[in-house]
């Protein structure tokens, strides 16, 4: 960091951020209060309201804002639901500056107090330096940290070191429906002058040590429907004389993974790239505390016992998770019914070289084979409502080096360079459409509990995260002149 950017940070920017902590936390409180759950159809209005708040916040920064309608989505039951608009914002047009496009999402995973939250999930609550609330870390906190950093430059009347573009969506947790098409349409328009894309999502690998993410897995999400008759039945009257749909479904779901976590679908590992010596070295060099990770998960035992095996199975290999069954009785108490139709949901995280259409075929073949052996007269339907490819970036790019310097300035240490087992469907799509570098710059810590009960971001990470983004803007401004066509990314897996 040059002396002048260091001094503006130390003398003006960091003190401003420190002094405005309470305002920044109030902003997060206002956003967390919106139940912008994109998964449950009856909360779609709240997601749409959240998009208006995000648009208003960008407008207050002085950005030109356009809320682009994406039409509607059709649910499996045929119902049509409006999609929330995507908010496109632009701030600054200085031809001397580089233009960074920041992507974030303001939708959240479902949350109910009864799921085991200690506090109301939609009331941001500070306990011992942690800010608890749904979306605090995934992804409202990081989106606001970026906005706070821009606001700091504005408030201090410091010339913006870069031009900003914003792409804020409300359907990430449901697979970023409609966004790819919009980005494709905006390639020659809104996105045409973008130099870099920054995503701040996911978490560090540790509670204390910052990280930069250069790859995520993709995801193939499946629905398996088993349908018997046209109505639910009394299990005393019909139990024992019919093929029950839920019994079929459980057998199908039970055939997917063995107790060691190995996926049982023939061919599923065929395309997975072999582990290189470079990969192995990388895994060895990463600081990773297995006990800490195990404690964060709340489970007693992991499937693997070494750091290398764990990281390989999170980043390098596919995994299969079963998420739920629609139509099955799940409430407390006893209901002696045989459900007529049940739908199982599972997903397979995708790694480089896997092909989504091959995966779909392998899954369909496997489930049809298992089902055929049951001689059931029920109807089986398998579909893949979402397929997202994995993303990998080049850590040697100057963009990663700039982020590393910003982290050193704020946190006083170098980041881990890590991959992440989860999926941001749009990361790879941004890279493919814009042909520009994409970086994932998380500010949440490993114990933030994304998607879990008691999700939080610490006050420290939220505020230092705001500072690190401000430092990053200044670092990016120094990359002017380092961009050339030949350094464009290529994706060939
Ligand atoms: C990483 C991000 N916060 C996230 O949680 N993304 C979801 C996206 C997804 C994938 N399949 C369906 N939705 C995730 O990784 O589960
Ligand atoms: Zn997220
Ligand atoms: Zn998420």
Coordinates of C-alpha atoms and ligand atoms in Angstrom, one line a residue:
X1 CA 0.0 0.0 0.0
X2 CA 1.5 3.4 -1.0
X3 CA 2.0 6.0 1.7
X4 CA -0.8 8.3 0.5
X5 CA -3.5 5.6 0.4
X6 CA -2.2 4.2 3.7
X7 CA -2.6 7.7 5.3
X8 CA -6.1 8.4 3.9
X9 CA -7.1 5.0 5.4
X10 CA -5.5 5.6 8.7
X11 CA -6.4 9.2 9.2
X12 CA -9.8 9.5 7.6
X13 CA -11.5 6.2 6.5
X14 CA -10.9 3.9 9.4
X15 CA -11.8 6.5 12.0
X16 CA -15.0 7.3 10.1
X17 CA -15.9 3.6 10.0
X18 CA -15.2 3.2 13.7
X19 CA -17.3 6.2 14.5
X20 CA -20.3 5.0 12.5
X21 CA -20.4 1.4 13.7
X22 CA -23.9 2.0 15.3
X23 CA -25.3 3.4 12.0
X24 CA -23.9 0.5 10.0
X25 CA -25.4 -2.0 12.5
X26 CA -28.8 -0.2 12.4
X27 CA -28.8 -0.6 8.6
X28 CA -28.1 -4.3 9.0
X29 CA -30.9 -4.5 11.6
X30 CA -33.3 -2.9 9.1
X31 CA -32.4 -5.4 6.4
X32 CA -32.5 -8.5 8.7
X33 CA -36.0 -7.5 9.8
X34 CA -37.3 -8.3 6.3
X35 CA -38.2 -12.0 5.9
X36 CA -36.7 -12.2 2.4
X37 CA -36.9 -16.0 2.2
X38 CA -36.7 -16.9 -1.5
X39 CA -37.4 -20.6 -0.8
X40 CA -40.9 -20.3 0.6
X41 CA -43.5 -19.1 -1.9
X42 CA -45.6 -17.3 0.6
X43 CA -42.7 -15.0 1.5
X44 CA -42.1 -13.9 -2.0
X45 CA -43.6 -10.4 -1.3
X46 CA -41.0 -9.9 1.4
X47 CA -38.2 -10.7 -1.1
X48 CA -39.7 -8.1 -3.4
X49 CA -39.9 -5.6 -0.6
X50 CA -36.3 -6.3 0.2
X51 CA -35.3 -5.5 -3.3
X52 CA -36.9 -2.1 -3.0
X53 CA -34.9 -1.4 0.2
X54 CA -31.7 -2.4 -1.6
X55 CA -32.5 -0.2 -4.5
X56 CA -33.3 2.7 -2.2
X57 CA -30.0 2.2 -0.3
X58 CA -28.0 2.4 -3.6
X59 CA -30.0 5.4 -4.7
X60 CA -29.1 7.1 -1.4
X61 CA -25.4 6.5 -2.3
X62 CA -26.0 8.5 -5.4
X63 CA -26.1 5.5 -7.8
X64 CA -28.3 5.3 -10.8
X65 CA -30.6 2.4 -10.1
X66 CA -32.6 0.2 -12.4
X67 CA -34.8 -2.6 -10.9
X68 CA -35.1 -5.1 -13.7
X69 CA -38.2 -7.3 -13.8
X70 CA -37.5 -11.0 -14.4
X71 CA -41.0 -12.2 -15.0
X72 CA -42.3 -15.2 -13.1
X73 CA -41.4 -18.7 -12.1
X74 CA -43.5 -21.8 -12.4
X75 CA -43.5 -24.1 -9.3
X76 CA -43.7 -27.9 -9.6
X77 CA -47.4 -27.7 -8.7
X78 CA -48.0 -25.4 -11.7
X79 CA -48.4 -22.2 -9.6
X80 CA -46.8 -19.0 -11.0
X81 CA -44.9 -16.8 -8.7
X82 CA -43.4 -13.4 -9.6
X83 CA -39.6 -13.3 -9.5
X84 CA -38.1 -10.5 -7.5
X85 CA -36.4 -7.8 -9.7
X86 CA -32.7 -7.7 -10.0
X87 CA -31.3 -4.3 -8.9
X88 CA -28.6 -2.9 -11.2
X89 CA -26.8 0.1 -9.8
X90 CA -24.0 2.3 -11.3
X91 CA -22.0 4.9 -9.5
X92 CA -19.1 6.9 -11.1
X93 CA -18.2 7.0 -14.8
X94 CA -14.6 8.4 -14.6
X95 CA -12.9 7.0 -17.7
X96 CA -9.6 7.1 -15.8
X97 CA -11.0 4.6 -13.2
X98 CA -11.4 0.9 -13.4
X99 CA -14.9 -0.4 -12.9
X100 CA -15.7 -3.0 -10.4
X101 CA -19.0 -4.9 -10.4
X102 CA -20.1 -6.1 -7.0
X103 CA -22.6 -8.9 -6.9
X104 CA -24.5 -9.8 -3.7
X105 CA -27.8 -11.4 -2.7
X106 CA -30.3 -10.1 -0.2
X107 CA -32.6 -13.2 -0.1
X108 CA -32.2 -15.7 2.8
X109 CA -32.7 -19.3 3.7
X110 CA -35.9 -20.1 5.7
X111 CA -35.7 -19.5 9.5
X112 CA -38.2 -20.0 12.4
X113 CA -37.6 -19.4 16.1
X114 CA -39.0 -22.9 16.7
X115 CA -36.2 -24.4 14.7
X116 CA -34.0 -23.8 17.7
X117 CA -32.9 -20.2 17.4
X118 CA -31.9 -18.5 20.7
X119 CA -33.2 -15.2 19.5
X120 CA -35.9 -14.1 16.9
X121 CA -34.2 -14.8 13.5
X122 CA -35.5 -11.6 12.0
X123 CA -34.5 -9.3 14.9
X124 CA -30.8 -8.5 14.7
X125 CA -29.6 -9.1 18.3
X126 CA -26.1 -8.5 19.6
X127 CA -24.7 -10.9 22.2
X128 CA -21.1 -10.9 23.2
X129 CA -19.9 -9.1 20.1
X130 CA -21.9 -11.3 17.7
X131 CA -24.8 -10.0 15.6
X132 CA -27.4 -12.8 15.3
X133 CA -30.1 -12.9 12.6
X134 CA -31.0 -14.6 9.4
X135 CA -29.0 -13.2 6.6
X136 CA -26.5 -11.4 9.0
X137 CA -23.6 -13.2 7.2
X138 CA -25.4 -14.8 4.2
X139 CA -25.5 -12.3 2.6
X140 CA -27.0 -9.0 3.9
X141 CA -24.0 -8.2 6.1
X142 CA -21.3 -8.4 3.4
X143 CA -23.5 -6.5 0.9
X144 CA -24.0 -3.7 3.4
X145 CA -20.3 -3.8 4.3
X146 CA -19.5 -3.0 0.7
X147 CA -22.1 -0.3 0.6
X148 CA -20.8 1.1 3.9
X149 CA -17.4 1.3 2.4
X150 CA -18.6 3.3 -0.6
X151 CA -20.7 5.5 1.7
X152 CA -17.6 6.3 3.7
X153 CA -15.7 7.7 0.6
X154 CA -18.8 9.8 -0.2
X155 CA -19.3 11.1 3.3
X156 CA -15.6 12.1 3.6
X157 CA -15.8 13.6 0.1
X158 CA -12.8 11.5 -1.0
X159 CA -12.7 11.0 -4.8
X160 CA -14.0 7.5 -5.6
X161 CA -10.9 5.5 -6.6
X162 CA -12.9 3.2 -8.9
X163 CA -16.3 3.2 -10.7
X164 CA -18.9 0.9 -9.2
X165 CA -21.5 -1.3 -10.7
X166 CA -23.9 -3.3 -8.5
X167 CA -25.8 -6.5 -9.3
X168 CA -28.1 -7.3 -6.3
X169 CA -30.4 -10.3 -6.6
X170 CA -33.1 -11.9 -4.5
X171 CA -33.2 -15.5 -5.7
X172 CA -29.7 -16.8 -5.0
X173 CA -30.8 -19.3 -2.4
X174 CA -33.2 -20.7 -4.9
X175 CA -30.7 -21.0 -7.7
X176 CA -30.5 -17.5 -9.1
X177 CA -33.5 -18.0 -11.4
X178 CA -33.5 -15.6 -14.3
X179 CA -30.2 -14.0 -13.6
X180 CA -28.1 -15.7 -16.2
X181 CA -30.4 -14.6 -19.0
X182 CA -30.3 -11.0 -17.7
X183 CA -26.5 -11.0 -17.5
X184 CA -26.4 -12.4 -21.0
X185 CA -28.7 -9.6 -22.2
X186 CA -26.6 -7.0 -20.4
X187 CA -23.2 -8.2 -21.7
X188 CA -23.0 -5.4 -24.3
X189 CA -24.9 -2.9 -22.0
X190 CA -24.6 -2.6 -18.3
X191 CA -21.7 -5.1 -18.0
X192 CA -19.8 -3.8 -21.1
X193 CA -17.3 -1.6 -19.1
X194 CA -16.8 -3.9 -16.1
X195 CA -13.2 -4.7 -15.4
X196 CA -13.5 -7.0 -12.4
X197 CA -16.3 -8.8 -10.6
X198 CA -16.3 -9.1 -6.8
X199 CA -18.6 -11.4 -4.8
X200 CA -18.5 -11.4 -1.0
X201 CA -20.2 -14.5 0.2
X202 CA -19.2 -17.7 2.0
X203 CA -16.9 -17.9 4.9
X204 CA -13.2 -18.0 6.0
X205 CA -11.9 -21.4 6.9
X206 CA -11.2 -20.3 10.4
X207 CA -12.7 -18.1 13.1
X208 CA -9.8 -15.6 13.0
X209 CA -7.8 -15.9 9.9
X210 CA -9.1 -14.1 6.8
X211 CA -9.4 -16.0 3.5
X212 CA -9.9 -15.4 -0.2
X213 CA -11.9 -17.9 -2.2
X214 CA -10.9 -19.0 -5.7
X215 CA -13.3 -21.8 -6.4
X216 CA -16.7 -23.1 -5.5
X217 CA -18.5 -26.3 -6.2
X218 CA -21.6 -26.4 -8.5
X219 CA -24.8 -28.1 -7.6
X220 CA -27.3 -30.4 -9.3
X221 CA -30.6 -30.4 -7.4
X222 CA -33.0 -33.3 -7.9
X223 CA -36.7 -34.0 -7.2
X224 CA -37.9 -37.7 -7.1
X225 CA -41.6 -38.0 -7.1
X226 CA -43.4 -41.3 -6.3
X227 CA -47.2 -41.3 -6.8
X228 CA -49.6 -44.0 -5.8
X229 CA -53.4 -43.4 -5.9
X230 CA -55.1 -40.1 -6.0
X231 CA -55.7 -39.7 -2.2
X232 CA -54.1 -40.4 1.1
X233 CA -55.2 -43.6 2.8
X234 CA -55.9 -45.0 6.2
X235 CA -52.9 -47.2 7.2
X236 CA -55.2 -49.6 9.2
X237 CA -57.5 -50.1 6.2
X238 CA -54.8 -50.3 3.5
X239 CA -51.4 -50.8 5.2
X240 CA -50.0 -54.2 4.3
X241 CA -51.9 -54.6 1.0
X242 CA -50.5 -51.8 -1.1
X243 CA -47.1 -50.5 -2.4
X244 CA -46.6 -47.4 -0.3
X245 CA -45.1 -44.4 -2.2
X246 CA -43.1 -43.2 0.9
X247 CA -41.6 -46.7 1.3
X248 CA -40.6 -46.7 -2.3
X249 CA -39.1 -43.2 -2.0
X250 CA -37.2 -44.0 1.2
X251 CA -35.7 -47.1 -0.6
X252 CA -34.7 -44.8 -3.5
X253 CA -33.1 -42.2 -1.3
X254 CA -31.5 -44.9 0.8
X255 CA -29.7 -46.2 -2.3
X256 CA -27.8 -43.0 -3.0
X257 CA -24.9 -42.9 -0.6
X258 CA -23.2 -45.5 1.6
X259 CA -22.4 -45.0 5.2
X260 CA -18.8 -43.7 4.3
X261 CA -20.3 -40.9 2.3
X262 CA -19.4 -42.5 -1.0
X263 CA -22.0 -41.9 -3.7
X264 CA -23.5 -45.1 -5.1
X265 CA -24.7 -43.8 -8.5
X266 CA -22.7 -45.7 -11.2
X267 CA -20.4 -43.4 -13.2
X268 CA -20.7 -40.4 -10.9
X269 CA -17.0 -40.1 -10.2
X270 CA -15.9 -41.0 -13.7
X271 CA -15.2 -37.4 -14.9
X272 CA -13.8 -36.0 -11.6
X273 CA -10.3 -34.7 -12.2
X274 CA -7.5 -36.7 -10.6
X275 CA -5.8 -35.0 -7.6
X276 CA -2.6 -33.4 -8.7
X277 CA 0.6 -33.0 -6.7
X278 CA -0.1 -29.3 -6.7
X279 CA -3.6 -29.8 -5.2
X280 CA -2.1 -32.1 -2.5
X281 CA 0.6 -29.5 -1.7
X282 CA -2.1 -26.8 -1.4
X283 CA -4.2 -28.8 1.0
X284 CA -1.1 -29.5 3.1
X285 CA -0.2 -25.9 3.4
X286 CA -3.6 -24.6 4.5
X287 CA -4.0 -23.9 8.2
X288 CA -7.1 -25.8 9.2
X289 CA -8.3 -26.9 12.6
X290 CA -10.4 -30.1 12.4
X291 CA -11.6 -29.8 16.0
X292 CA -12.8 -26.2 15.3
X293 CA -14.6 -27.2 12.2
X294 CA -16.2 -30.1 14.0
X295 CA -17.4 -27.9 16.8
X296 CA -18.8 -25.4 14.3
X297 CA -20.9 -28.2 12.8
X298 CA -22.2 -29.4 16.2
X299 CA -21.6 -33.1 15.3
X300 CA -19.6 -35.6 17.3
X301 CA -17.6 -37.2 14.5
X302 CA -16.7 -36.3 10.9
X303 CA -16.5 -38.9 8.1
X304 CA -12.7 -38.2 7.7
X305 CA -10.0 -37.7 10.2
X306 CA -7.2 -35.8 8.3
X307 CA -7.2 -32.2 7.1
X308 CA -6.3 -33.3 3.6
X309 CA -9.1 -35.8 3.3
X310 CA -11.6 -33.3 4.7
X311 CA -10.6 -30.5 2.3
X312 CA -10.5 -32.9 -0.7
X313 CA -14.1 -34.0 0.1
X314 CA -15.3 -30.4 0.4
X315 CA -13.5 -29.0 -2.6
X316 CA -12.3 -31.7 -5.0
X317 CA -15.0 -34.4 -4.9
X318 CA -18.7 -34.4 -5.4
X319 CA -21.0 -35.0 -2.4
X320 CA -24.6 -36.0 -2.2
X321 CA -27.0 -34.6 0.5
X322 CA -30.6 -35.4 1.1
X323 CA -32.7 -32.3 2.0
X324 CA -36.2 -33.4 2.6
X325 CA -39.5 -35.0 1.6
X326 CA -42.5 -33.0 0.4
X327 CA -45.8 -34.6 1.2
X328 CA -44.6 -36.7 4.1
X329 CA -46.2 -36.2 7.5
X330 CA -43.6 -34.1 9.5
X331 CA -45.5 -32.5 12.3
X332 CA -45.5 -33.5 16.0
X333 CA -47.9 -36.2 17.0
X334 CA -49.2 -39.3 15.3
X335 CA -51.1 -39.4 12.0
X336 CA -51.7 -42.9 10.7
X337 CA -51.9 -42.0 7.1
X338 CA -50.3 -43.4 3.9
X339 CA -49.4 -40.3 1.8
X340 CA -50.5 -40.7 -1.8
X341 CA -47.7 -38.7 -3.4
X342 CA -44.3 -37.8 -2.0
X343 CA -41.4 -35.9 -3.4
X344 CA -37.8 -36.4 -2.2
X345 CA -35.2 -33.6 -2.6
X346 CA -31.5 -34.2 -2.9
X347 CA -28.5 -32.5 -4.5
X348 CA -25.1 -33.5 -5.7
X349 CA -22.3 -30.8 -5.4
X350 CA -20.4 -30.6 -8.7
X351 CA -16.7 -30.3 -9.2
X352 CA -14.6 -29.4 -12.3
X353 CA -15.0 -31.8 -15.3
X354 CA -18.4 -33.1 -14.2
X355 CA -21.0 -32.6 -16.9
X356 CA -24.5 -31.7 -15.7
X357 CA -26.4 -33.6 -18.4
X358 CA -24.3 -36.7 -17.8
X359 CA -25.0 -36.4 -14.1
X360 CA -28.7 -36.1 -14.7
X361 CA -28.7 -39.2 -16.9
X362 CA -26.7 -41.2 -14.3
X363 CA -29.1 -40.3 -11.6
X364 CA -32.2 -41.1 -13.7
X365 CA -30.7 -44.5 -14.7
X366 CA -29.8 -45.4 -11.2
X367 CA -33.2 -44.5 -9.7
X368 CA -35.1 -46.2 -12.5
X369 CA -33.0 -49.4 -11.9
X370 CA -33.6 -49.4 -8.2
X371 CA -37.3 -48.7 -8.7
X372 CA -37.7 -51.4 -11.3
X373 CA -36.4 -54.0 -8.8
X374 CA -39.2 -53.1 -6.4
X375 CA -41.9 -54.2 -8.8
X376 CA -44.0 -51.2 -7.6
X377 CA -47.0 -50.1 -9.6
X378 CA -46.5 -46.5 -8.4
X379 CA -45.4 -43.8 -10.8
X380 CA -41.8 -42.5 -10.6
X381 CA -40.8 -39.1 -11.9
X382 CA -37.2 -37.7 -11.6
X383 CA -36.3 -34.1 -12.5
X384 CA -33.4 -31.8 -12.1
X385 CA -34.9 -28.4 -11.4
X386 CA -31.5 -26.7 -10.9
X387 CA -28.0 -27.3 -12.4
X388 CA -25.1 -25.0 -11.5
X389 CA -21.5 -25.6 -12.7
X390 CA -18.5 -25.2 -10.4
X391 CA -16.2 -22.1 -10.6
X392 CA -12.4 -21.8 -10.3
X393 CA -10.3 -18.7 -10.6
X394 CA -6.6 -18.0 -11.0
X395 CA -5.1 -17.0 -7.6
X396 CA -2.0 -15.5 -9.3
X397 CA -4.1 -12.8 -10.9
X398 CA -3.3 -9.2 -9.7
X399 CA -6.8 -8.9 -8.4
X400 CA -6.1 -11.6 -5.8
X401 CA -2.8 -9.9 -4.9
X402 CA -4.7 -6.5 -4.5
X403 CA -7.2 -8.2 -2.2
X404 CA -4.3 -9.9 -0.2
X405 CA -2.7 -6.5 0.3
X406 CA -6.0 -4.9 1.5
X407 CA -6.3 -7.8 4.0
X408 CA -2.8 -7.4 5.3
X409 CA -3.5 -3.7 5.8
X410 CA -6.6 -4.3 7.8
X411 CA -6.1 -7.6 9.5
X412 CA -2.3 -7.5 9.8
X413 CA -1.8 -11.0 8.2
X414 CA -2.0 -12.7 4.8
X415 CA -5.2 -14.6 3.9
X416 CA -5.6 -18.3 3.3
X417 CA -6.4 -19.1 -0.4
X418 CA -9.2 -21.5 -0.2
X419 CA -12.0 -23.1 -2.2
X420 CA -15.5 -23.6 -0.9
X421 CA -17.8 -26.6 -1.0
X422 CA -21.0 -24.5 -1.5
X423 CA -22.3 -22.9 -4.7
X424 CA -22.8 -19.4 -6.0
X425 CA -24.3 -20.3 -9.3
X426 CA -23.5 -16.9 -10.8
X427 CA -19.8 -16.8 -10.1
X428 CA -18.9 -18.9 -13.1
X429 CA -21.6 -17.3 -15.2
X430 CA -20.1 -13.9 -14.6
X431 CA -16.7 -15.2 -15.6
X432 CA -18.0 -16.8 -18.7
X433 CA -20.2 -13.8 -19.9
X434 CA -17.9 -10.9 -19.0
X435 CA -14.6 -12.8 -19.6
X436 CA -13.3 -10.8 -16.7
X437 CA -11.7 -11.8 -13.4
X438 CA -14.0 -12.8 -10.6
X439 CA -12.9 -12.8 -7.0
X440 CA -14.8 -14.1 -4.0
X441 CA -13.9 -12.0 -1.0
X442 CA -15.6 -13.3 2.2
X443 CA -15.8 -11.4 5.4
X444 CA -17.7 -13.9 7.5
X445 CA -15.9 -16.3 10.0
X446 CA -16.1 -20.1 9.9
X447 CA -18.5 -20.3 12.9
X448 CA -21.1 -17.9 11.4
X449 CA -23.6 -20.7 10.7
X450 CA -24.8 -19.9 7.2
X451 CA -28.1 -21.6 6.6
X452 CA -28.2 -22.8 10.2
X453 CA -29.9 -21.8 13.4
X454 CA -28.3 -18.8 15.2
X455 CA -26.6 -17.4 12.0
X456 CA -24.5 -14.4 12.9
X457 CA -21.7 -12.1 11.8
X458 CA -19.4 -10.7 14.5
X459 CA -19.4 -6.9 15.0
X460 CA -15.6 -7.2 14.4
X461 CA -15.9 -8.9 11.0
X462 CA -18.7 -6.6 9.9
X463 CA -16.8 -3.4 10.7
X464 CA -13.3 -4.7 9.7
X465 CA -15.0 -6.1 6.6
X466 CA -16.2 -2.5 5.8
X467 CA -12.6 -1.3 6.3
X468 CA -11.1 -4.0 4.1
X469 CA -13.4 -3.2 1.2
X470 CA -12.4 0.5 1.5
X471 CA -8.7 -0.6 1.4
X472 CA -9.5 -2.9 -1.5
X473 CA -11.0 0.0 -3.6
X474 CA -7.7 1.8 -3.3
X475 CA -5.7 -1.3 -4.1
X476 CA -7.8 -1.9 -7.2
X477 CA -7.3 1.6 -8.4
X478 CA -3.6 0.8 -8.6
X479 CA -4.2 -2.0 -11.0
X480 CA -4.9 0.5 -13.8
X481 CA -2.7 -0.4 -16.8
X482 CA -2.3 -4.0 -15.7
X483 CA -5.3 -5.2 -17.6
X484 CA -4.7 -6.7 -21.0
X485 CA -6.8 -8.9 -23.2
X486 CA -4.4 -11.8 -23.0
X487 CA -5.0 -12.1 -19.3
X488 CA -8.7 -12.8 -19.8
X489 CA -9.8 -16.0 -18.0
X490 CA -10.5 -19.2 -19.9
X491 CA -12.7 -21.9 -18.5
X492 CA -12.1 -25.2 -20.1
X493 CA -13.6 -27.7 -17.7
Ligands
LIG1 C1 -22.9 -19.8 -0.8 C2 -24.3 -19.2 -0.8 N1 -24.4 -18.5 0.3 C3 -25.2 -20.4 -0.8 O1 -25.6 -20.8 0.2 N2 -25.6 -20.8 -2.0 C4 -26.6 -21.9 -2.1 C5 -27.0 -21.9 -3.6 C6 -27.6 -23.1 -4.1 C7 -27.0 -24.2 -4.5 N3 -28.0 -25.1 -4.9 C8 -29.2 -24.5 -4.6 N4 -28.9 -23.3 -4.1 C9 -25.9 -23.2 -1.8 O2 -24.7 -23.4 -2.0 O3 -26.6 -24.1 -1.2
LIG2 ZN1 -25.0 -16.5 0.1
LIG3 ZN1 -26.7 -19.2 1.3

